[in-house]
Amino acid sequence: MPRCTSPVVRGVTVVRLPQHRVAILGYPRTGTNYLASSLGSLPGVTFHPEPFNPNRVHLASAAQDATKAARDADPLGFLDRLERDCATPILGIKLLPNHAPEVRRRIIADPGWRCIVLFRPNFLAVHSSQLTANRTGVWASAGQAPQADPPPLHFEPRRFLSARENFRQFYQEVLTGLDAAGKPFLPLSYIDLLDAVMLRNAARHAGAVGALEMSSRLVKQGRWDVVSAFDNRDLVLRTLDSIGRPNWAVEGGSGLAEALRDVAAPE
């Protein structure tokens, strides 16, 4: 793919932005790392994993270094810098709830930014994965070596319900903002990440063209039998029943691609 350049017209440098800009908007432990890694594996894409992480500036491996202090002093200016410095046709970033809300609001309002809203319907799986990552310090796994099962988690209903409300509020804010801006977006489910067709569709939404062969060094963490991660599973099951979500005991449900295949399957 051609590189983005900054042409000079009559001695004045004209900044040319990337041809396409895409943002993943999602909650921690919903598959954002996997999706970002997959998109970043494509040629012609510069994908910054977490440029607005409050603790550290996570840029693409080949990107110019940046200081946290400079970013925090002017987050919107830093976003402009990422756009100016992009040397590929496609620029991507990932934004989580605590990543510079003012940047998220600008991206939602800016028609030049395409948005992928990544969602994991099973919030017990999100919560379990978050607790496990906090305990072990392992936030992503490349799967090179078998991981030992972590110690059982202890379920606290009040903590779970509070976290679920934060989860709900984040997506409500994102979807309301996109709707108010009259902006189309690509909704993507965690289960859809397991389907190559859906991944390629996400890449096309980002602006990629041609034969798309993506790869990610990351693998799924956690177990499909979500409730088995807890030492007080009966309390987990009672809590899920109380909110009408007994199905969250097991990670599952159909992604869009799987659901369409079910619809088309012969009787």
XYZ file of N, CA and C in Angstrom:
801
model
N 0.841 -1.189 0.000
C 0.000 0.000 0.000
C 0.882 1.246 0.000
N 0.429 2.366 -0.580
C 1.226 3.585 -0.554
C 1.306 4.140 0.847
N 2.353 4.889 1.093
C 2.526 5.512 2.402
C 1.875 6.878 2.412
N 1.421 7.305 3.596
C 0.927 8.665 3.747
C 2.124 9.597 3.742
N 2.044 10.673 3.036
C 3.138 11.640 2.998
C 2.614 13.023 3.302
N 3.517 13.943 3.547
C 3.152 15.341 3.778
C 3.743 16.172 2.651
N 3.006 16.411 1.565
C 3.539 17.124 0.417
C 3.817 18.588 0.751
N 4.694 19.187 -0.005
C 5.027 20.600 0.188
C 4.466 21.384 -0.982
N 3.656 22.378 -0.703
C 3.055 23.220 -1.721
C 3.520 24.652 -1.496
N 4.339 25.175 -2.457
C 4.849 26.550 -2.362
C 5.506 26.820 -1.024
N 6.309 25.846 -0.596
C 7.077 26.041 0.628
C 6.312 25.792 1.901
N 5.026 25.422 1.818
C 4.212 25.166 3.002
C 3.926 23.667 3.082
N 4.222 23.060 4.225
C 3.937 21.642 4.390
C 2.448 21.432 4.627
N 1.840 20.615 3.790
C 0.421 20.292 3.922
C 0.318 18.929 4.597
N -0.278 18.879 5.758
C -0.392 17.624 6.482
C -1.473 16.763 5.852
N -1.100 15.562 5.472
C -2.064 14.622 4.919
C -2.348 13.556 5.966
N -3.602 13.452 6.368
C -3.985 12.475 7.371
C -4.045 11.085 6.744
N -4.031 10.046 7.590
C -4.193 8.699 7.043
C -5.475 8.602 6.225
N -5.464 7.742 5.245
C -6.641 7.574 4.400
C -7.842 7.094 5.203
N -7.572 6.236 6.188
C -8.643 5.724 7.043
C -8.178 5.764 8.494
N -9.122 6.063 9.385
C -8.854 6.037 10.824
C -9.953 5.222 11.493
N -9.556 4.316 12.397
C -10.529 3.438 13.034
C -10.226 3.335 14.524
N -11.278 3.307 15.331
C -11.135 3.165 16.781
C -11.961 1.988 17.260
N -11.346 1.154 18.090
C -12.075 0.098 18.797
C -12.545 0.681 20.113
N -13.831 0.672 20.351
C -14.420 1.144 21.604
C -14.952 -0.083 22.341
N -14.382 -0.376 23.491
C -14.806 -1.570 24.202
C -14.419 -1.512 25.663
N -14.888 -2.498 26.399
C -14.644 -2.619 27.831
C -13.498 -3.607 28.037
N -12.722 -3.451 29.122
C -11.667 -4.441 29.377
C -12.216 -5.866 29.425
N -11.441 -6.793 28.898
C -11.748 -8.226 28.903
C -12.889 -8.599 27.953
N -13.054 -7.805 26.901
C -14.071 -8.130 25.895
C -13.449 -8.572 24.580
N -12.129 -8.731 24.541
C -11.459 -9.154 23.320
C -10.786 -8.029 22.565
N -10.661 -6.853 23.189
C -10.071 -5.707 22.490
C -8.611 -5.954 22.124
N -7.859 -6.628 23.000
C -6.455 -6.910 22.680
C -6.344 -7.799 21.446
N -7.189 -8.811 21.386
C -7.146 -9.742 20.258
C -7.501 -9.029 18.955
N -8.541 -8.220 18.977
C -8.965 -7.514 17.765
C -7.901 -6.509 17.332
N -7.351 -5.758 18.278
C -6.308 -4.785 17.942
C -5.085 -5.476 17.358
N -4.688 -6.597 17.953
C -3.544 -7.352 17.465
C -3.794 -7.891 16.066
N -5.005 -8.355 15.806
C -5.341 -8.896 14.491
C -5.303 -7.806 13.422
N -5.910 -6.662 13.709
C -5.897 -5.566 12.740
C -4.474 -5.048 12.528
N -3.708 -4.982 13.609
C -2.345 -4.497 13.509
C -1.423 -5.413 12.731
N -1.834 -6.667 12.501
C -1.002 -7.601 11.750
C -1.098 -7.380 10.247
N -2.032 -6.554 9.806
C -2.213 -6.312 8.375
C -1.186 -5.310 7.853
N -0.697 -5.501 6.634
C 0.186 -4.492 6.045
C -0.581 -3.201 5.793
N 0.091 -2.092 5.926
C -0.554 -0.808 5.690
C -1.358 -0.293 6.858
N -1.251 -0.951 8.019
C -1.995 -0.532 9.206
C -1.016 -0.197 10.328
N -1.181 0.976 10.912
C -0.491 1.323 12.156
C -1.542 1.298 13.253
N -1.456 0.324 14.141
C -2.461 0.215 15.207
C -1.777 0.417 16.554
N -2.177 1.485 17.239
C -1.645 1.777 18.567
C -2.529 1.095 19.602
N -1.984 0.136 20.373
C -2.824 -0.672 21.274
C -3.571 0.148 22.319
N -2.863 0.981 23.070
C -3.519 1.783 24.108
C -2.766 3.107 24.273
N -2.893 3.995 23.317
C -2.158 5.263 23.417
C -2.626 6.146 24.559
N -3.839 5.895 25.067
C -4.371 6.735 26.140
C -4.581 5.961 27.439
N -3.861 4.846 27.597
C -3.861 4.136 28.874
C -3.371 5.090 29.964
N -4.105 5.231 31.076
C -3.712 6.215 32.099
C -2.325 5.979 32.682
N -1.848 4.737 32.670
C -0.578 4.419 33.313
C 0.627 4.481 32.387
N 0.397 4.292 31.092
C 1.516 4.221 30.164
C 1.032 4.443 28.743
N 1.883 5.016 27.900
C 1.557 5.229 26.496
C 1.969 3.990 25.707
N 0.981 3.226 25.235
C 1.257 2.006 24.472
C 1.057 2.295 22.982
N 2.159 2.444 22.258
C 2.086 2.724 20.832
C 2.508 1.497 20.031
N 2.258 1.551 18.730
C 2.716 0.491 17.839
C 4.232 0.389 17.937
N 4.751 -0.807 17.718
C 6.174 -1.062 17.971
C 7.089 -0.144 17.187
N 6.685 0.244 15.976
C 7.560 1.075 15.147
C 7.285 2.572 15.315
N 6.385 2.906 16.215
C 5.993 4.307 16.354
C 7.050 5.106 17.114
N 7.008 6.389 16.882
C 7.910 7.294 17.585
C 7.577 7.289 19.073
N 8.592 7.402 19.901
C 8.391 7.386 21.347
C 7.556 8.596 21.767
N 6.862 8.463 22.855
C 6.044 9.560 23.378
C 6.111 9.530 24.890
N 6.005 10.679 25.501
C 6.031 10.742 26.952
C 4.619 10.861 27.488
N 4.400 10.246 28.626
C 3.093 10.280 29.265
C 2.732 11.703 29.662
N 3.707 12.459 30.155
C 3.441 13.832 30.602
C 2.943 14.693 29.448
N 3.582 14.564 28.285
C 3.163 15.360 27.126
C 1.762 14.965 26.671
N 1.480 13.679 26.695
C 0.150 13.215 26.305
C -0.913 13.724 27.264
N -0.654 13.592 28.566
C -1.644 13.977 29.566
C -1.878 15.484 29.597
N -0.881 16.250 29.185
C -1.036 17.703 29.167
C -1.997 18.151 28.076
N -2.105 17.375 27.005
C -2.969 17.755 25.887
C -3.402 16.502 25.126
N -4.365 15.751 25.662
C -4.775 14.499 25.004
C -5.256 14.694 23.567
N -6.032 15.750 23.324
C -6.530 15.960 21.970
C -5.395 16.336 21.016
N -4.440 17.111 21.518
C -3.270 17.427 20.712
C -2.441 16.191 20.420
N -2.392 15.269 21.381
C -1.655 14.025 21.171
C -2.340 13.171 20.104
N -3.672 13.165 20.107
C -4.396 12.452 19.056
C -4.057 13.049 17.691
N -4.021 14.370 17.617
C -3.638 15.023 16.363
C -2.240 14.589 15.934
N -1.348 14.476 16.896
C 0.021 14.057 16.583
C 0.053 12.640 16.026
N -0.717 11.734 16.610
C -0.762 10.374 16.095
C -1.236 10.354 14.640
N -2.187 11.203 14.332
C -2.682 11.273 12.963
C -1.610 11.836 12.030
N -0.940 12.906 12.460
C 0.093 13.525 11.618
C 1.273 12.585 11.381
N 1.641 11.816 12.417
C 2.830 10.972 12.338
C 2.592 9.629 11.668
N 1.336 9.318 11.361
C 1.038 8.007 10.772
C 1.669 7.901 9.385
N 2.410 6.828 9.154
C 3.095 6.618 7.881
C 2.444 5.528 7.049
N 1.224 5.150 7.385
C 0.504 4.115 6.648
C -0.891 4.619 6.292
N -1.560 3.985 5.340
C -2.900 4.448 4.951
C -3.953 4.295 6.039
N -3.744 3.382 6.980
C -4.753 3.133 8.016
C -4.133 3.341 9.388
N -4.805 4.126 10.208
C -4.414 4.356 11.596
C -5.503 3.794 12.498
N -5.107 3.053 13.515
C -6.077 2.517 14.457
C -5.649 2.745 15.894
N -6.631 2.907 16.779
C -6.363 2.986 18.206
C -7.465 2.247 18.957
N -7.152 1.901 20.191
C -8.123 1.238 21.066
C -8.411 2.153 22.241
N -9.687 2.284 22.600
C -10.087 3.131 23.719
C -10.965 2.337 24.679
N -10.554 2.292 25.934
C -11.331 1.671 27.006
C -11.993 2.778 27.835
N -12.868 2.438 28.778
C -13.635 3.469 29.488
C -12.796 4.554 30.155
N -11.640 4.190 30.720
C -10.836 5.196 31.433
C -9.742 5.792 30.569
N -9.866 5.674 29.271
C -8.879 6.214 28.342
C -9.362 7.551 27.778
N -8.988 8.629 28.410
C -9.229 9.981 27.888
C -10.628 10.148 27.296
N -11.654 10.293 28.141
C -13.022 10.431 27.625
C -13.185 11.549 26.596
N -12.392 12.622 26.719
C -12.514 13.713 25.747
C -12.072 13.266 24.361
N -11.095 12.349 24.308
C -10.674 11.796 23.017
C -11.773 10.907 22.451
N -12.372 10.094 23.305
C -13.465 9.237 22.846
C -14.618 10.076 22.293
N -14.958 11.173 22.976
C -16.055 12.016 22.507
C -15.726 12.639 21.154
N -14.466 13.064 20.973
C -14.105 13.655 19.683
C -14.196 12.616 18.564
N -13.682 11.421 18.828
C -13.695 10.382 17.802
C -15.125 9.998 17.436
N -15.995 9.924 18.440
C -17.399 9.599 18.171
C -18.046 10.675 17.305
N -17.695 11.930 17.545
C -18.316 13.031 16.814
C -17.691 13.262 15.436
N -16.452 12.832 15.245
C -15.711 13.107 14.014
C -16.090 12.085 12.938
N -16.690 12.522 11.819
C -17.072 11.571 10.771
C -15.870 10.901 10.108
N -14.676 11.453 10.289
C -13.485 10.859 9.701
C -13.000 9.618 10.417
N -13.485 9.397 11.637
C -13.092 8.209 12.401
C -14.181 7.148 12.300
N -13.801 5.943 11.884
C -14.717 4.814 11.884
C -14.634 4.120 13.245
N -15.750 3.621 13.723
C -15.786 3.022 15.059
C -16.243 1.570 15.002
N -15.549 0.741 15.771
C -15.966 -0.639 16.011
C -16.315 -0.736 17.489
N -17.551 -1.091 17.797
C -17.979 -1.245 19.181
C -17.944 -2.736 19.505
N -16.995 -3.113 20.358
C -16.798 -4.521 20.706
C -17.479 -4.805 22.042
N -18.293 -5.858 22.050
C -19.139 -6.146 23.205
C -19.050 -7.628 23.555
N -19.045 -7.923 24.843
C -19.079 -9.307 25.321
C -20.358 -9.486 26.125
N -21.377 -10.121 25.558
C -22.690 -10.147 26.205
C -22.686 -10.765 27.592
N -21.809 -11.739 27.840
C -21.786 -12.428 29.134
C -20.946 -11.623 30.121
N -21.608 -10.816 30.957
C -20.823 -9.976 31.855
C -20.168 -10.774 32.977
N -20.704 -11.923 33.351
C -20.018 -12.738 34.354
C -18.642 -13.159 33.824
N -18.556 -13.473 32.523
C -17.271 -13.826 31.918
C -16.326 -12.625 31.941
N -16.851 -11.436 31.672
C -16.034 -10.218 31.745
C -15.503 -10.028 33.169
N -16.405 -10.159 34.132
C -16.065 -9.940 35.543
C -15.043 -10.976 36.019
N -15.263 -12.222 35.675
C -14.341 -13.295 36.060
C -12.957 -13.063 35.470
N -12.919 -12.683 34.204
C -11.643 -12.437 33.539
C -10.910 -11.253 34.167
N -11.671 -10.223 34.531
C -11.070 -9.048 35.175
C -10.475 -9.414 36.530
N -11.214 -10.159 37.335
C -10.722 -10.567 38.647
C -9.461 -11.432 38.517
N -9.478 -12.333 37.555
C -8.335 -13.219 37.358
C -7.103 -12.431 36.921
N -7.285 -11.504 36.000
C -6.153 -10.688 35.527
C -5.596 -9.822 36.651
N -6.483 -9.256 37.462
C -6.021 -8.446 38.593
C -5.208 -9.287 39.575
N -5.625 -10.533 39.772
C -4.949 -11.402 40.741
C -3.606 -11.904 40.204
N -3.580 -12.300 38.937
C -2.379 -12.929 38.381
C -1.418 -11.936 37.730
N -1.930 -10.763 37.363
C -1.106 -9.806 36.634
C -0.918 -10.170 35.169
N -1.611 -11.189 34.693
C -1.516 -11.612 33.300
C -2.735 -11.078 32.543
N -2.489 -10.100 31.662
C -3.591 -9.454 30.950
C -3.754 -9.971 29.529
N -2.756 -10.669 29.035
C -2.837 -11.256 27.697
C -1.933 -12.469 27.666
N -2.323 -13.458 26.862
C -1.538 -14.684 26.767
C -1.292 -15.017 25.309
N -0.023 -15.310 25.004
C 0.326 -15.716 23.648
C 0.224 -17.216 23.470
N -0.038 -17.933 24.569
C -0.281 -19.364 24.473
C 0.941 -20.206 24.197
N 2.153 -19.669 24.445
C 3.352 -20.470 24.171
C 3.491 -21.638 25.132
N 3.036 -21.466 26.352
C 3.166 -22.533 27.345
C 1.834 -22.692 28.064
N 1.511 -23.902 28.482
C 0.249 -24.117 29.204
C 0.207 -23.270 30.466
N -0.931 -22.637 30.689
C -1.098 -21.813 31.876
C -1.741 -22.642 32.994
N -1.147 -22.557 34.174
C -1.733 -23.255 35.316
C -3.062 -22.601 35.683
N -4.005 -23.411 36.128
C -5.288 -22.850 36.544
C -5.070 -21.928 37.732
N -5.610 -20.699 37.666
C -5.456 -19.795 38.801
C -6.280 -20.273 39.988
N -5.950 -19.805 41.187
C -6.756 -20.176 42.359
C -8.208 -19.741 42.167
N -9.152 -20.455 42.768
C -10.568 -20.087 42.609
C -10.832 -18.648 43.063
N -11.751 -18.015 42.379
C -12.161 -16.660 42.729
C -13.287 -16.722 43.753
N -13.430 -15.640 44.509
C -14.549 -15.552 45.456
C -15.535 -14.515 44.934
N -16.774 -14.932 44.775
C -17.803 -14.075 44.195
C -18.439 -13.199 45.264
N -18.505 -11.894 44.974
C -19.153 -10.922 45.853
C -20.274 -10.247 45.064
N -21.530 -10.564 45.356
C -22.648 -10.048 44.559
C -22.662 -8.525 44.422
N -22.410 -7.819 45.516
C -22.477 -6.355 45.440
C -21.426 -5.810 44.478
N -20.214 -6.369 44.559
C -19.143 -5.934 43.663
C -19.487 -6.247 42.211
N -20.039 -7.422 41.994
C -20.421 -7.843 40.643
C -21.486 -6.915 40.062
N -22.522 -6.621 40.838
C -23.618 -5.795 40.340
C -23.163 -4.351 40.090
N -22.268 -3.837 40.940
C -21.736 -2.497 40.723
C -20.904 -2.440 39.448
N -20.077 -3.463 39.242
C -19.257 -3.508 38.032
C -20.136 -3.639 36.789
N -21.206 -4.405 36.912
C -22.113 -4.563 35.779
C -22.762 -3.233 35.407
N -23.088 -2.419 36.403
C -23.682 -1.110 36.121
C -22.690 -0.205 35.404
N -21.419 -0.236 35.807
C -20.395 0.552 35.107
C -20.278 0.104 33.649
N -20.317 -1.188 33.439
C -20.273 -1.775 32.106
C -21.437 -1.258 31.261
N -22.622 -1.328 31.838
C -23.819 -0.887 31.115
C -23.752 0.600 30.775
N -23.316 1.403 31.740
C -23.248 2.845 31.523
C -22.261 3.215 30.423
N -21.131 2.512 30.367
C -20.139 2.806 29.328
C -20.744 2.590 27.945
N -21.368 1.444 27.740
C -21.920 1.172 26.411
C -23.104 2.076 26.087
N -23.870 2.416 27.098
C -24.973 3.348 26.856
C -24.433 4.700 26.387
N -23.357 5.169 27.021
C -22.764 6.452 26.633
C -22.215 6.382 25.203
N -21.531 5.286 24.881
C -20.954 5.142 23.544
C -22.054 5.097 22.484
N -23.049 4.256 22.688
C -24.096 4.092 21.688
C -24.961 5.343 21.558
N -25.239 5.987 22.686
C -26.017 7.237 22.639
C -25.242 8.306 21.885
N -23.932 8.384 22.135
C -23.107 9.365 21.446
C -23.048 9.127 19.948
N -22.871 7.876 19.553
C -22.822 7.549 18.130
C -24.162 7.845 17.457
N -25.251 7.525 18.143
C -26.573 7.775 17.585
C -26.839 9.267 17.456
N -26.450 10.032 18.483
C -26.657 11.483 18.438
C -25.843 12.124 17.317
N -24.684 11.553 17.028
C -23.840 12.071 15.953
C -24.320 11.608 14.582
N -25.327 10.719 14.558
C -25.807 10.175 13.298
C -24.742 9.369 12.584
N -23.935 8.671 13.362
C -22.740 8.031 12.810
C -22.903 6.515 12.736
N -22.656 5.907 11.577
C -22.685 4.446 11.503
C -21.476 3.858 12.225
N -21.642 2.642 12.717
C -20.545 1.967 13.399
C -20.705 0.470 13.198
N -19.642 -0.262 13.499
C -19.695 -1.713 13.372
C -19.793 -2.335 14.754
N -20.936 -2.968 15.095
C -21.024 -3.706 16.360
C -20.414 -5.090 16.170
N -19.625 -5.519 17.139
C -18.953 -6.807 17.032
C -19.017 -7.498 18.376
N -19.387 -8.774 18.368
C -19.478 -9.553 19.591
C -18.175 -10.311 19.833
N -17.894 -10.562 21.111
C -16.723 -11.343 21.507
C -16.671 -12.682 20.776
N -17.812 -13.348 20.625
C -17.864 -14.633 19.948
C -17.520 -14.478 18.465
N -17.850 -13.323 17.882
C -17.541 -13.083 16.477
C -16.041 -13.088 16.205
N -15.230 -12.797 17.222
C -13.781 -12.766 17.029
C -13.227 -14.137 16.669
N -13.982 -15.196 16.957
C -13.533 -16.546 16.642
C -13.820 -16.931 15.195
N -14.483 -16.047 14.454
C -14.874 -16.339 13.084
C -14.053 -15.485 12.117
N -13.336 -16.143 11.195
C -12.451 -15.428 10.276
C -13.218 -14.462 9.382
N -14.442 -14.809 9.000
C -15.245 -13.929 8.151
C -15.544 -12.620 8.873
N -15.903 -12.720 10.158
C -16.235 -11.521 10.919
C -14.989 -10.660 11.154
N -13.846 -11.309 11.364
C -12.605 -10.546 11.516
C -12.259 -9.800 10.230
N -12.397 -10.468 9.107
C -12.117 -9.791 7.832
C -13.086 -8.646 7.599
N -14.334 -8.820 8.013
C -15.303 -7.727 7.874
C -14.891 -6.523 8.713
N -14.368 -6.773 9.921
C -13.884 -5.678 10.761
C -12.716 -4.965 10.092
N -11.828 -5.734 9.448
C -10.697 -5.130 8.749
C -11.173 -4.271 7.579
N -12.188 -4.729 6.870
C -12.730 -3.935 5.766
C -13.390 -2.659 6.281
N -14.053 -2.763 7.419
C -14.644 -1.574 8.030
C -13.549 -0.552 8.353
N -12.372 -1.054 8.719
C -11.244 -0.171 9.023
C -10.619 0.429 7.777
N -10.974 -0.100 6.600
C -10.453 0.440 5.348
C -9.536 -0.493 4.594
N -9.271 -1.683 5.116
C -8.381 -2.624 4.441
C -9.075 -3.215 3.220
N -8.287 -3.519 2.206
C -8.823 -4.088 0.966
C -7.954 -5.267 0.535
N -8.448 -6.026 -0.445
C -7.671 -7.131 -0.990
C -7.778 -8.380 -0.140
N -6.856 -9.317 -0.387
C -6.815 -10.564 0.384
C -6.350 -10.248 1.801
N -7.154 -10.571 2.769
C -6.873 -10.200 4.154
C -6.535 -11.441 4.958
N -5.271 -11.571 5.295
C -4.818 -12.674 6.133
C -4.321 -12.088 7.451
N -5.119 -12.236 8.483
C -4.776 -11.667 9.784
C -4.296 -12.746 10.724
N -3.499 -12.343 11.670
C -3.042 -13.267 12.698
C -2.894 -12.500 13.993
N -2.977 -13.208 15.092
C -2.757 -12.610 16.401
C -1.938 -13.584 17.221
N -0.982 -13.044 17.963
C -0.175 -13.897 18.833
C -0.940 -14.245 20.110
N -2.115 -13.648 20.296
C -2.859 -13.822 21.535
C -3.873 -14.958 21.412
N -4.198 -15.566 22.540
C -5.211 -16.614 22.587
C -6.214 -16.283 23.687
N -7.368 -16.943 23.621
C -8.394 -16.725 24.640
C -7.896 -17.186 26.005
N -8.157 -16.346 27.015
C -7.887 -16.736 28.397
C -9.214 -17.091 29.068
N -9.117 -17.800 30.169
C -10.334 -18.129 30.898
C -10.995 -19.371 30.350
N -12.081 -19.737 30.992
C -12.764 -20.985 30.658
C -14.165 -20.713 30.151
N -14.677 -21.659 29.380
C -16.035 -21.518 28.867
C -17.055 -21.748 29.982
N -16.748 -22.656 30.923
C -17.610 -22.879 32.083
C -17.278 -21.800 33.109
N -17.895 -20.641 32.954
C -17.485 -19.452 33.710
C -17.679 -19.637 35.208
N -18.804 -20.218 35.604
C -19.132 -20.298 37.025
C -18.134 -21.186 37.778
N -17.461 -22.077 37.069
C -16.507 -22.971 37.731
C -15.259 -22.229 38.217
N -15.094 -20.982 37.817
C -13.938 -20.202 38.275
C -14.089 -19.755 39.726
N -15.296 -19.878 40.297
C -15.574 -19.351 41.633
C -15.678 -20.467 42.662
N -15.251 -20.152 43.895
C -15.322 -21.155 44.965
C -16.699 -21.208 45.622
N -17.550 -20.222 45.364
C -18.911 -20.200 45.919
C -19.930 -20.143 44.778
N -19.880 -21.140 43.942
C -20.674 -21.143 42.717
C -22.170 -21.083 42.979
N -22.648 -21.631 44.098
C -24.086 -21.572 44.378
C -24.556 -20.132 44.520
N -23.733 -19.298 45.154
C -24.085 -17.883 45.286
C -24.065 -17.202 43.923
N -23.133 -17.582 43.085
C -23.084 -17.031 41.726
C -24.375 -17.375 40.989
N -24.774 -18.627 41.060
C -25.974 -19.067 40.341
C -27.225 -18.375 40.861
N -27.312 -18.183 42.179
C -28.480 -17.489 42.744
C -28.514 -16.037 42.278
N -27.356 -15.404 42.222
C -27.294 -14.011 41.782
C -27.690 -13.889 40.314
N -27.200 -14.801 39.497
C -27.567 -14.781 38.083
C -29.069 -14.998 37.907
N -29.644 -15.895 38.691
C -31.091 -16.107 38.626
C -31.851 -14.843 39.010
N -31.339 -14.126 40.003
C -32.036 -12.928 40.505
C -32.076 -11.808 39.474
N -31.134 -11.800 38.534
C -31.127 -10.752 37.507
C -31.561 -11.302 36.143
N -32.055 -12.539 36.139
C -32.569 -13.112 34.908
C -31.510 -13.481 33.889
N -30.319 -13.825 34.378
C -29.235 -14.176 33.458
C -28.604 -15.531 33.835
N -29.383 -16.585 34.022
C -28.786 -17.882 34.369
C -27.874 -18.418 33.273
N -28.102 -17.971 32.040
C -27.279 -18.437 30.919
C -25.829 -17.958 31.018
N -25.553 -16.970 31.859
C -24.184 -16.471 31.987
C -23.275 -17.455 32.728
N -23.822 -18.535 33.249
C -22.986 -19.527 33.925
C -21.965 -20.130 32.969
N -22.272 -20.108 31.682
C -21.385 -20.658 30.664
C -21.202 -19.613 29.571
N -19.944 -19.420 29.164
C -19.677 -18.519 28.038
C -20.213 -19.156 26.784
N -20.968 -18.402 26.008
C -21.529 -18.989 24.802
C -22.434 -18.008 24.111
N -23.471 -18.513 23.511
C -24.328 -17.672 22.700
C -23.740 -17.583 21.307
N -24.538 -17.247 20.361
C -24.094 -17.198 18.981
C -23.602 -15.816 18.619
N -22.473 -15.767 17.933
C -22.105 -14.553 17.243
C -22.981 -14.437 16.006
N -22.905 -13.312 15.311
C -23.767 -13.092 14.153
C -23.531 -14.153 13.083
N -22.254 -14.430 12.786
C -21.960 -15.393 11.729
C -22.521 -16.769 12.075
N -22.358 -17.178 13.334
C -22.870 -18.490 13.754
C -24.389 -18.522 13.697
N -25.025 -17.434 14.121
C -26.480 -17.373 14.100
C -27.006 -17.460 12.662
N -26.337 -16.793 11.726
C -26.779 -16.835 10.327
C -26.637 -18.246 9.765
N -25.579 -18.938 10.145
C -25.425 -20.310 9.670
C -26.528 -21.203 10.222
N -26.920 -20.950 11.490
C -28.008 -21.737 12.081
C -29.308 -21.509 11.323
N -29.565 -20.248 10.957
C -30.782 -19.908 10.232
C -30.807 -20.600 8.871
N -29.639 -20.657 8.240
C -29.564 -21.207 6.882
C -29.444 -22.725 6.866
N -29.233 -23.336 8.022
C -29.009 -24.786 8.054
C -30.285 -25.523 7.670
N -30.161 -26.593 6.905
C -31.365 -27.377 6.538
C -31.934 -28.066 7.763
N -33.229 -28.269 7.761
C -33.886 -28.929 8.872
C -33.550 -30.428 8.868
